């Protein structure tokens, strides 16, 4: 396998460090130290920490199990549950630490850095759209009533998930994820 | 009116600055500058930034409209809506910036600072308990079915609200709050 480029090393290290420490507590030096590259090499590849954060968001997007939503071998409601279960498993594997990169960046940086705000908003929109499409499919196959607006449900569910993460980072006991699965799948998607 | 003590001036300034910038981006110097007191005076009143953050969380708790949940002049479901509407109004008044101090601290500091994690967890528990009590009342007066577990609903709703804030800080267009009120009050509490 070819050795990862310096740029790739920086992106992978930034993914890890941003996820672990958040945006503000993670400086360029922490990223380059963690990547094992000289700090000076950073600016050969990225204009700013902010520009790197946008690349990290794309990289994070690839890990978000969106494929589970579009795998038509299972019914739409089953896929929705698999999607959120996979997201939950990832966070449980980190002991309820780190949270979601989108949520972290939204909370920490969206008010102050327009490009990050726009990047997070676009990522949430894309995610909500994929959830909404699966909800529409469940409404079409009769497993979900059509009395609710699929778009509002999709937006509500991604936010409820982001909030369950906020709850778990404080409690770290599984209670917020459990409440999410109970209410989302026994009441909201019912 | 007597002049605010130096300690009170620091707490008020910290409330404002933590809320505006988050935990990590807000240092002791920013707080004392904003309070108009010498940096050296900080440690006469607080052991650390962390200790001050706990005081700010208590101060923030007083602004959270929990009184609306216990005002028995209105039915429980009406009070639940008034409570969340008041929380929404506060955030709309800041142009969807700043978010919730509890959620911000949970996201930024809970993984790394045990006392903050515990403080946020206790605040969320207290809030969830107040919401759950109102839900139980609505179940008892027949305005809500008893088929759902009130505790899970209460936990779910506070998290869904925290997540709606995360969504709004990115989109800043009211769509996440609108989805919250539609789904929470037309489907979840139904």
mmCIF file of C-alpha atoms in Angstrom:
data_model
loop_
_atom_site.group_PDB
_atom_site.id
_atom_site.type_symbol
_atom_site.label_atom_id
_atom_site.label_comp_id
_atom_site.label_asym_id
_atom_site.label_seq_id
_atom_site.Cartn_x
_atom_site.Cartn_y
_atom_site.Cartn_z
ATOM 1 C CA UNK A 1 0.000 0.000 0.000
ATOM 2 C CA UNK A 2 1.418 3.425 -0.830
ATOM 3 C CA UNK A 3 2.297 5.610 2.129
ATOM 4 C CA UNK A 4 -0.411 8.146 2.979
ATOM 5 C CA UNK A 5 0.339 11.618 1.668
ATOM 6 C CA UNK A 6 1.117 14.391 4.159
ATOM 7 C CA UNK A 7 -2.258 15.889 3.301
ATOM 8 C CA UNK A 8 -4.058 12.615 4.090
ATOM 9 C CA UNK A 9 -2.094 12.239 7.325
ATOM 10 C CA UNK A 10 -3.182 15.725 8.376
ATOM 11 C CA UNK A 11 -6.841 15.026 7.507
ATOM 12 C CA UNK A 12 -6.890 11.745 9.449
ATOM 13 C CA UNK A 13 -5.188 13.311 12.466
ATOM 14 C CA UNK A 14 -7.545 16.304 12.353
ATOM 15 C CA UNK A 15 -10.575 13.994 12.179
ATOM 16 C CA UNK A 16 -9.393 12.244 15.356
ATOM 17 C CA UNK A 17 -8.399 15.409 17.232
ATOM 18 C CA UNK A 18 -11.399 17.559 16.259
ATOM 19 C CA UNK A 19 -13.685 14.698 17.227
ATOM 20 C CA UNK A 20 -11.944 14.191 20.548
ATOM 21 C CA UNK A 21 -11.364 17.814 21.627
ATOM 22 C CA UNK A 22 -13.840 19.877 19.604
ATOM 23 C CA UNK A 23 -13.071 22.802 17.330
ATOM 24 C CA UNK A 24 -11.794 25.465 19.715
ATOM 25 C CA UNK A 25 -9.584 23.266 21.888
ATOM 26 C CA UNK A 26 -7.895 21.683 18.852
ATOM 27 C CA UNK A 27 -5.178 23.870 17.351
ATOM 28 C CA UNK A 28 -3.067 23.390 14.233
ATOM 29 C CA UNK A 29 -0.064 22.315 16.339
ATOM 30 C CA UNK A 30 -2.049 19.549 18.055
ATOM 31 C CA UNK A 31 -3.130 18.320 14.616
ATOM 32 C CA UNK A 32 0.341 18.367 13.037
ATOM 33 C CA UNK A 33 1.930 16.806 16.160
ATOM 34 C CA UNK A 34 -0.688 14.079 16.072
ATOM 35 C CA UNK A 35 -0.081 13.559 12.332
ATOM 36 C CA UNK A 36 3.674 13.424 12.936
ATOM 37 C CA UNK A 37 4.379 16.171 10.396
ATOM 38 C CA UNK A 38 6.074 19.559 10.870
ATOM 39 C CA UNK A 39 3.698 22.401 11.760
ATOM 40 C CA UNK A 40 5.066 24.364 8.794
ATOM 41 C CA UNK A 41 3.800 21.730 6.359
ATOM 42 C CA UNK A 42 0.196 22.459 7.348
ATOM 43 C CA UNK A 43 -0.086 25.624 5.280
ATOM 44 C CA UNK A 44 1.241 23.881 2.160
ATOM 45 C CA UNK A 45 -1.971 21.896 2.187
ATOM 46 C CA UNK A 46 -4.625 24.001 3.913
ATOM 47 C CA UNK A 47 -5.299 27.717 4.021
ATOM 48 C CA UNK A 48 -6.532 27.597 7.612
ATOM 49 C CA UNK A 49 -7.846 25.393 10.404
ATOM 50 C CA UNK A 50 -11.301 26.370 9.196
ATOM 51 C CA UNK A 51 -10.586 25.052 5.661
ATOM 52 C CA UNK A 52 -9.358 21.773 7.158
ATOM 53 C CA UNK A 53 -12.488 21.527 9.305
ATOM 54 C CA UNK A 54 -14.612 21.565 6.137
ATOM 55 C CA UNK A 55 -12.585 18.669 4.697
ATOM 56 C CA UNK A 56 -12.956 16.779 7.987
ATOM 57 C CA UNK A 57 -16.739 17.238 7.815
ATOM 58 C CA UNK A 58 -16.777 15.572 4.374
ATOM 59 C CA UNK A 59 -14.585 12.758 5.670
ATOM 60 C CA UNK A 60 -16.901 12.369 8.676
ATOM 61 C CA UNK A 61 -19.889 12.199 6.341
ATOM 62 C CA UNK A 62 -18.490 8.976 4.863
ATOM 63 C CA UNK A 63 -18.737 7.272 8.271
ATOM 64 C CA UNK A 64 -22.360 8.177 8.960
ATOM 65 C CA UNK A 65 -24.031 4.948 7.786
ATOM 66 C CA UNK A 66 -26.185 6.705 5.209
ATOM 67 C CA UNK A 67 -25.862 3.530 3.085
ATOM 68 C CA UNK A 68 -28.125 1.786 5.605
ATOM 69 C CA UNK A 69 -30.940 4.171 4.657
ATOM 70 C CA UNK A 70 -30.822 3.302 0.968
ATOM 71 C CA UNK A 71 -30.237 -0.473 1.168
ATOM 72 C CA UNK A 72 -33.560 -1.534 -0.342
ATOM 73 C CA UNK A 73 -33.185 -5.178 0.693
ATOM 74 C CA UNK A 74 -34.956 -4.245 3.958
ATOM 75 C CA UNK A 75 -38.220 -2.301 4.568
ATOM 76 C CA UNK A 76 -37.803 1.442 5.122
ATOM 77 C CA UNK A 77 -38.688 1.413 8.843
ATOM 78 C CA UNK A 78 -36.172 -1.373 9.476
ATOM 79 C CA UNK A 79 -33.510 0.609 7.632
ATOM 80 C CA UNK A 80 -34.244 3.727 9.679
ATOM 81 C CA UNK A 81 -33.726 1.754 12.858
ATOM 82 C CA UNK A 82 -30.520 0.123 11.549
ATOM 83 C CA UNK A 83 -29.172 3.546 10.633
ATOM 84 C CA UNK A 84 -29.675 5.000 14.105
ATOM 85 C CA UNK A 85 -28.484 1.786 15.763
ATOM 86 C CA UNK A 86 -25.229 1.993 13.810
ATOM 87 C CA UNK A 87 -24.772 5.649 14.846
ATOM 88 C CA UNK A 88 -25.478 4.687 18.473
ATOM 89 C CA UNK A 89 -22.997 1.809 18.359
ATOM 90 C CA UNK A 90 -20.210 4.101 17.178
ATOM 91 C CA UNK A 91 -20.777 6.450 20.113
ATOM 92 C CA UNK A 92 -21.140 3.624 22.639
ATOM 93 C CA UNK A 93 -17.793 2.307 21.360
ATOM 94 C CA UNK A 94 -16.252 5.626 22.423
ATOM 95 C CA UNK A 95 -17.818 5.346 25.913
ATOM 96 C CA UNK A 96 -20.364 8.077 25.006
ATOM 97 C CA UNK A 97 -17.518 10.511 24.392
ATOM 98 C CA UNK A 98 -16.692 12.613 21.305
ATOM 99 C CA UNK A 99 -20.271 13.019 20.088
ATOM 100 C CA UNK A 100 -21.093 13.990 16.512
ATOM 101 C CA UNK A 101 -18.686 16.182 14.534
ATOM 102 C CA UNK A 102 -21.594 18.079 12.954
ATOM 103 C CA UNK A 103 -23.244 18.744 16.312
ATOM 104 C CA UNK A 104 -19.953 19.712 17.920
ATOM 105 C CA UNK A 105 -19.068 22.153 15.143
ATOM 106 C CA UNK A 106 -22.597 23.587 15.164
ATOM 107 C CA UNK A 107 -22.417 24.206 18.912
ATOM 108 C CA UNK A 108 -18.882 25.507 19.039
ATOM 109 C CA UNK A 109 -18.218 27.283 15.791
ATOM 110 C CA UNK A 110 -21.398 28.021 13.790
ATOM 111 C CA UNK A 111 -22.079 31.348 15.529
ATOM 112 C CA UNK A 112 -18.616 32.684 14.762
ATOM 113 C CA UNK A 113 -17.443 31.066 11.485
ATOM 114 C CA UNK A 114 -19.839 31.413 8.526
ATOM 115 C CA UNK A 115 -18.202 28.681 6.384
ATOM 116 C CA UNK A 116 -18.545 26.136 9.181
ATOM 117 C CA UNK A 117 -22.127 27.142 9.816
ATOM 118 C CA UNK A 118 -22.917 26.646 6.117
ATOM 119 C CA UNK A 119 -21.069 23.323 6.011
ATOM 120 C CA UNK A 120 -22.941 21.962 9.024
ATOM 121 C CA UNK A 121 -26.286 23.243 7.716
ATOM 122 C CA UNK A 122 -25.660 21.498 4.366
ATOM 123 C CA UNK A 123 -24.670 18.249 6.113
ATOM 124 C CA UNK A 124 -27.787 18.319 8.313
ATOM 125 C CA UNK A 125 -29.949 19.065 5.237
ATOM 126 C CA UNK A 126 -28.492 16.126 3.313
ATOM 127 C CA UNK A 127 -29.000 13.815 6.282
ATOM 128 C CA UNK A 128 -32.571 15.038 6.925
ATOM 129 C CA UNK A 129 -33.336 14.496 3.218
ATOM 130 C CA UNK A 130 -32.163 10.872 3.378
ATOM 131 C CA UNK A 131 -34.224 10.237 6.533
ATOM 132 C CA UNK A 132 -37.248 11.956 4.983
ATOM 133 C CA UNK A 133 -36.978 9.796 1.842
ATOM 134 C CA UNK A 134 -37.047 6.620 3.973
ATOM 135 C CA UNK A 135 -40.040 7.990 5.935
ATOM 136 C CA UNK A 136 -41.888 8.674 2.671
ATOM 137 C CA UNK A 137 -41.158 5.120 1.568
ATOM 138 C CA UNK A 138 -42.569 3.778 4.859
ATOM 139 C CA UNK A 139 -45.648 5.943 4.341
ATOM 140 C CA UNK A 140 -46.013 4.583 0.784
ATOM 141 C CA UNK A 141 -45.670 0.928 1.837
ATOM 142 C CA UNK A 142 -48.306 1.451 4.545
ATOM 143 C CA UNK A 143 -46.047 0.759 7.545
ATOM 144 C CA UNK A 144 -46.373 4.400 8.653
ATOM 145 C CA UNK A 145 -49.425 6.677 8.611
ATOM 146 C CA UNK A 146 -49.427 9.588 6.184
ATOM 147 C CA UNK A 147 -50.992 11.979 8.678
ATOM 148 C CA UNK A 148 -47.587 13.434 9.569
ATOM 149 C CA UNK A 149 -45.435 15.642 7.335
ATOM 150 C CA UNK A 150 -42.429 13.542 6.307
ATOM 151 C CA UNK A 151 -40.124 16.560 6.065
ATOM 152 C CA UNK A 152 -40.930 17.779 9.576
ATOM 153 C CA UNK A 153 -40.490 14.219 10.887
ATOM 154 C CA UNK A 154 -37.103 13.869 9.197
ATOM 155 C CA UNK A 155 -35.864 17.169 10.605
ATOM 156 C CA UNK A 156 -37.266 16.347 14.035
ATOM 157 C CA UNK A 157 -35.582 12.931 14.126
ATOM 158 C CA UNK A 158 -32.087 14.105 13.212
ATOM 159 C CA UNK A 159 -32.352 16.808 15.853
ATOM 160 C CA UNK A 160 -33.703 14.359 18.438
ATOM 161 C CA UNK A 161 -30.706 12.161 17.698
ATOM 162 C CA UNK A 162 -28.260 15.074 18.064
ATOM 163 C CA UNK A 163 -29.921 15.935 21.365
ATOM 164 C CA UNK A 164 -29.728 12.333 22.593
ATOM 165 C CA UNK A 165 -25.972 12.623 22.082
ATOM 166 C CA UNK A 166 -25.892 15.856 24.126
ATOM 167 C CA UNK A 167 -27.759 13.994 26.893
ATOM 168 C CA UNK A 168 -25.435 10.981 26.783
ATOM 169 C CA UNK A 169 -22.286 13.052 26.949
ATOM 170 C CA UNK A 170 -23.510 14.284 30.336
ATOM 171 C CA UNK A 171 -25.088 11.087 31.719
ATOM 172 C CA UNK A 172 -23.009 8.458 29.874
ATOM 173 C CA UNK A 173 -25.464 5.767 31.012
ATOM 174 C CA UNK A 174 -27.434 4.876 27.879
ATOM 175 C CA UNK A 175 -30.667 6.470 29.156
ATOM 176 C CA UNK A 176 -30.938 9.088 26.406
ATOM 177 C CA UNK A 177 -30.293 6.601 23.599
ATOM 178 C CA UNK A 178 -32.832 4.201 25.140
ATOM 179 C CA UNK A 179 -35.438 7.000 25.326
ATOM 180 C CA UNK A 180 -34.668 7.913 21.704
ATOM 181 C CA UNK A 181 -35.280 4.385 20.393
ATOM 182 C CA UNK A 182 -38.415 3.899 22.486
ATOM 183 C CA UNK A 183 -40.108 7.173 21.594
ATOM 184 C CA UNK A 184 -38.806 7.492 18.007
ATOM 185 C CA UNK A 185 -39.825 3.980 16.972
ATOM 186 C CA UNK A 186 -42.864 3.314 19.174
ATOM 187 C CA UNK A 187 -44.479 6.744 18.975
ATOM 188 C CA UNK A 188 -43.006 9.090 16.365
ATOM 189 C CA UNK A 189 -42.656 6.512 13.564
ATOM 190 C CA UNK A 190 -45.905 4.753 14.303
ATOM 191 C CA UNK B 1 -29.728 49.604 45.150
ATOM 192 C CA UNK B 2 -26.355 48.517 46.533
ATOM 193 C CA UNK B 3 -23.548 48.105 43.975
ATOM 194 C CA UNK B 4 -23.073 44.519 42.762
ATOM 195 C CA UNK B 5 -20.227 42.780 44.567
ATOM 196 C CA UNK B 6 -17.106 41.876 42.584
ATOM 197 C CA UNK B 7 -18.175 38.249 42.832
ATOM 198 C CA UNK B 8 -21.609 39.035 41.353
ATOM 199 C CA UNK B 9 -20.022 41.114 38.598
ATOM 200 C CA UNK B 10 -17.792 38.161 37.684
ATOM 201 C CA UNK B 11 -20.725 35.726 37.672
ATOM 202 C CA UNK B 12 -22.852 37.978 35.449
ATOM 203 C CA UNK B 13 -19.979 38.581 33.026
ATOM 204 C CA UNK B 14 -19.143 34.865 32.933
ATOM 205 C CA UNK B 15 -22.781 34.005 32.224
ATOM 206 C CA UNK B 16 -22.718 36.329 29.219
ATOM 207 C CA UNK B 17 -19.288 35.274 27.928
ATOM 208 C CA UNK B 18 -19.684 31.508 28.445
ATOM 209 C CA UNK B 19 -23.053 31.681 26.722
ATOM 210 C CA UNK B 20 -21.667 33.673 23.827
ATOM 211 C CA UNK B 21 -18.320 31.919 23.276
ATOM 212 C CA UNK B 22 -18.661 28.490 24.907
ATOM 213 C CA UNK B 23 -16.455 27.019 27.595
ATOM 214 C CA UNK B 24 -13.132 26.546 25.828
ATOM 215 C CA UNK B 25 -13.008 29.847 23.965
ATOM 216 C CA UNK B 26 -13.827 31.831 27.111
ATOM 217 C CA UNK B 27 -10.834 32.378 29.381
ATOM 218 C CA UNK B 28 -10.577 33.992 32.806
ATOM 219 C CA UNK B 29 -9.138 37.179 31.283
ATOM 220 C CA UNK B 30 -12.099 37.592 28.915
ATOM 221 C CA UNK B 31 -14.422 37.206 31.898
ATOM 222 C CA UNK B 32 -12.617 39.669 34.183
ATOM 223 C CA UNK B 33 -12.185 42.203 31.332
ATOM 224 C CA UNK B 34 -15.867 41.921 30.573
ATOM 225 C CA UNK B 35 -16.706 42.330 34.285
ATOM 226 C CA UNK B 36 -14.396 45.360 34.486
ATOM 227 C CA UNK B 37 -12.410 43.878 37.388
ATOM 228 C CA UNK B 38 -8.679 43.078 37.646
ATOM 229 C CA UNK B 39 -7.780 39.538 36.565
ATOM 230 C CA UNK B 40 -6.076 39.027 39.927
ATOM 231 C CA UNK B 41 -9.377 39.492 41.764
ATOM 232 C CA UNK B 42 -10.802 36.373 40.102
ATOM 233 C CA UNK B 43 -8.991 33.935 42.372
ATOM 234 C CA UNK B 44 -10.172 35.733 45.505
ATOM 235 C CA UNK B 45 -13.649 34.530 44.593
ATOM 236 C CA UNK B 46 -13.291 31.332 42.553
ATOM 237 C CA UNK B 47 -10.844 28.479 42.699
ATOM 238 C CA UNK B 48 -10.899 27.977 38.926
ATOM 239 C CA UNK B 49 -12.777 28.664 35.696
ATOM 240 C CA UNK B 50 -14.398 25.269 36.242
ATOM 241 C CA UNK B 51 -15.726 26.300 39.678
ATOM 242 C CA UNK B 52 -17.172 29.478 38.159
ATOM 243 C CA UNK B 53 -18.798 27.444 35.368
ATOM 244 C CA UNK B 54 -20.739 25.488 38.000
ATOM 245 C CA UNK B 55 -22.020 28.727 39.542
ATOM 246 C CA UNK B 56 -22.996 29.985 36.070
ATOM 247 C CA UNK B 57 -24.966 26.781 35.473
ATOM 248 C CA UNK B 58 -27.009 27.460 38.639
ATOM 249 C CA UNK B 59 -27.541 31.058 37.557
ATOM 250 C CA UNK B 60 -28.624 29.832 34.092
ATOM 251 C CA UNK B 61 -31.059 27.406 35.718
ATOM 252 C CA UNK B 62 -32.980 30.372 37.138
ATOM 253 C CA UNK B 63 -33.707 31.613 33.585
ATOM 254 C CA UNK B 64 -35.073 28.331 32.230
ATOM 255 C CA UNK B 65 -38.798 28.990 32.683
ATOM 256 C CA UNK B 66 -39.325 25.957 34.913
ATOM 257 C CA UNK B 67 -42.011 28.001 36.719
ATOM 258 C CA UNK B 68 -44.195 27.643 33.616
ATOM 259 C CA UNK B 69 -44.272 23.867 34.165
ATOM 260 C CA UNK B 70 -45.643 24.117 37.692
ATOM 261 C CA UNK B 71 -48.138 26.986 37.257
ATOM 262 C CA UNK B 72 -51.292 24.949 37.877
ATOM 263 C CA UNK B 73 -53.638 27.668 36.594
ATOM 264 C CA UNK B 74 -53.295 26.038 33.122
ATOM 265 C CA UNK B 75 -53.663 22.374 32.032
ATOM 266 C CA UNK B 76 -50.418 20.376 31.963
ATOM 267 C CA UNK B 77 -50.175 20.107 28.161
ATOM 268 C CA UNK B 78 -50.661 23.860 27.801
ATOM 269 C CA UNK B 79 -47.906 24.437 30.369
ATOM 270 C CA UNK B 80 -45.546 22.125 28.531
ATOM 271 C CA UNK B 81 -46.047 24.098 25.358
ATOM 272 C CA UNK B 82 -45.643 27.461 27.154
ATOM 273 C CA UNK B 83 -42.396 26.218 28.684
ATOM 274 C CA UNK B 84 -40.839 25.278 25.344
ATOM 275 C CA UNK B 85 -42.225 28.395 23.660
ATOM 276 C CA UNK B 86 -40.515 30.558 26.269
ATOM 277 C CA UNK B 87 -37.219 28.685 25.745
ATOM 278 C CA UNK B 88 -37.602 29.127 21.967
ATOM 279 C CA UNK B 89 -38.320 32.850 22.317
ATOM 280 C CA UNK B 90 -35.131 33.414 24.303
ATOM 281 C CA UNK B 91 -33.058 31.779 21.558
ATOM 282 C CA UNK B 92 -34.898 33.552 18.742
ATOM 283 C CA UNK B 93 -34.153 36.824 20.566
ATOM 284 C CA UNK B 94 -30.438 36.009 20.195
ATOM 285 C CA UNK B 95 -30.856 35.338 16.453
ATOM 286 C CA UNK B 96 -30.498 31.566 17.063
ATOM 287 C CA UNK B 97 -27.043 32.150 18.525
ATOM 288 C CA UNK B 98 -25.603 31.124 21.918
ATOM 289 C CA UNK B 99 -27.722 27.985 22.356
ATOM 290 C CA UNK B 100 -28.243 26.373 25.761
ATOM 291 C CA UNK B 101 -25.524 26.656 28.415
ATOM 292 C CA UNK B 102 -26.171 23.054 29.531
ATOM 293 C CA UNK B 103 -25.937 21.695 25.992
ATOM 294 C CA UNK B 104 -22.860 23.777 25.223
ATOM 295 C CA UNK B 105 -21.048 22.627 28.352
ATOM 296 C CA UNK B 106 -22.079 19.007 27.737
ATOM 297 C CA UNK B 107 -20.709 19.135 24.195
ATOM 298 C CA UNK B 108 -17.525 21.024 24.960
ATOM 299 C CA UNK B 109 -16.462 20.068 28.440
ATOM 300 C CA UNK B 110 -18.263 16.968 29.782
ATOM 301 C CA UNK B 111 -15.750 14.510 28.294
ATOM 302 C CA UNK B 112 -12.801 16.236 29.920
ATOM 303 C CA UNK B 113 -14.025 17.828 33.173
ATOM 304 C CA UNK B 114 -15.854 15.476 35.578
ATOM 305 C CA UNK B 115 -17.402 18.237 37.729
ATOM 306 C CA UNK B 116 -18.965 19.886 34.676
ATOM 307 C CA UNK B 117 -20.229 16.548 33.390
ATOM 308 C CA UNK B 118 -21.890 15.911 36.766
ATOM 309 C CA UNK B 119 -23.327 19.420 36.926
ATOM 310 C CA UNK B 120 -24.857 19.156 33.460
ATOM 311 C CA UNK B 121 -26.187 15.642 34.140
ATOM 312 C CA UNK B 122 -27.862 16.883 37.360
ATOM 313 C CA UNK B 123 -29.370 19.886 35.535
ATOM 314 C CA UNK B 124 -30.747 17.682 32.741
ATOM 315 C CA UNK B 125 -32.142 15.226 35.336
ATOM 316 C CA UNK B 126 -33.909 18.008 37.210
ATOM 317 C CA UNK B 127 -35.366 19.396 33.987
ATOM 318 C CA UNK B 128 -36.450 15.949 32.730
ATOM 319 C CA UNK B 129 -38.123 15.327 36.099
ATOM 320 C CA UNK B 130 -40.146 18.550 35.839
ATOM 321 C CA UNK B 131 -41.214 17.698 32.265
ATOM 322 C CA UNK B 132 -42.070 14.130 33.300
ATOM 323 C CA UNK B 133 -44.218 15.379 36.186
ATOM 324 C CA UNK B 134 -46.230 17.552 33.771
ATOM 325 C CA UNK B 135 -46.589 14.599 31.366
ATOM 326 C CA UNK B 136 -47.875 12.401 34.225
ATOM 327 C CA UNK B 137 -50.397 15.103 35.080
ATOM 328 C CA UNK B 138 -51.572 15.206 31.448
ATOM 329 C CA UNK B 139 -51.914 11.420 31.507
ATOM 330 C CA UNK B 140 -53.897 11.643 34.746
ATOM 331 C CA UNK B 141 -56.290 14.327 33.427
ATOM 332 C CA UNK B 142 -56.907 12.246 30.286
ATOM 333 C CA UNK B 143 -55.425 14.728 27.782
ATOM 334 C CA UNK B 144 -52.583 12.276 26.998
ATOM 335 C CA UNK B 145 -52.718 8.478 26.634
ATOM 336 C CA UNK B 146 -50.998 6.397 29.305
ATOM 337 C CA UNK B 147 -49.578 3.931 26.805
ATOM 338 C CA UNK B 148 -46.193 5.720 26.793
ATOM 339 C CA UNK B 149 -43.693 5.741 29.642
ATOM 340 C CA UNK B 150 -43.704 9.289 31.065
ATOM 341 C CA UNK B 151 -40.038 9.101 32.107
ATOM 342 C CA UNK B 152 -38.850 8.080 28.639
ATOM 343 C CA UNK B 153 -41.028 10.805 27.091
ATOM 344 C CA UNK B 154 -39.608 13.445 29.419
ATOM 345 C CA UNK B 155 -36.029 12.461 28.663
ATOM 346 C CA UNK B 156 -36.763 12.254 24.950
ATOM 347 C CA UNK B 157 -38.345 15.718 24.868
ATOM 348 C CA UNK B 158 -35.534 17.553 26.637
ATOM 349 C CA UNK B 159 -33.049 15.913 24.280
ATOM 350 C CA UNK B 160 -35.177 16.683 21.224
ATOM 351 C CA UNK B 161 -35.205 20.300 22.359
ATOM 352 C CA UNK B 162 -31.423 20.377 22.826
ATOM 353 C CA UNK B 163 -31.060 18.881 19.344
ATOM 354 C CA UNK B 164 -33.432 21.447 17.843
ATOM 355 C CA UNK B 165 -31.047 24.090 19.170
ATOM 356 C CA UNK B 166 -28.095 22.308 17.524
ATOM 357 C CA UNK B 167 -30.053 22.330 14.251
ATOM 358 C CA UNK B 168 -30.971 26.016 14.551
ATOM 359 C CA UNK B 169 -27.444 27.141 15.272
ATOM 360 C CA UNK B 170 -26.525 25.770 11.851
ATOM 361 C CA UNK B 171 -29.627 26.725 9.839
ATOM 362 C CA UNK B 172 -30.778 29.792 11.804
ATOM 363 C CA UNK B 173 -34.072 29.736 9.899
ATOM 364 C CA UNK B 174 -36.623 28.461 12.434
ATOM 365 C CA UNK B 175 -37.099 25.107 10.659
ATOM 366 C CA UNK B 176 -35.852 22.969 13.548
ATOM 367 C CA UNK B 177 -37.943 24.752 16.159
ATOM 368 C CA UNK B 178 -41.004 24.487 13.865
ATOM 369 C CA UNK B 179 -40.405 20.730 13.417
ATOM 370 C CA UNK B 180 -40.003 20.375 17.198
ATOM 371 C CA UNK B 181 -43.346 22.014 17.981
ATOM 372 C CA UNK B 182 -45.186 20.134 15.217
ATOM 373 C CA UNK B 183 -43.893 16.661 16.064
ATOM 374 C CA UNK B 184 -43.619 17.090 19.844
ATOM 375 C CA UNK B 185 -47.149 18.435 20.276
ATOM 376 C CA UNK B 186 -49.025 16.746 17.420
ATOM 377 C CA UNK B 187 -47.442 13.309 17.624
ATOM 378 C CA UNK B 188 -45.313 12.692 20.713
ATOM 379 C CA UNK B 189 -47.656 14.316 23.250
ATOM 380 C CA UNK B 190 -50.827 13.012 21.663
#
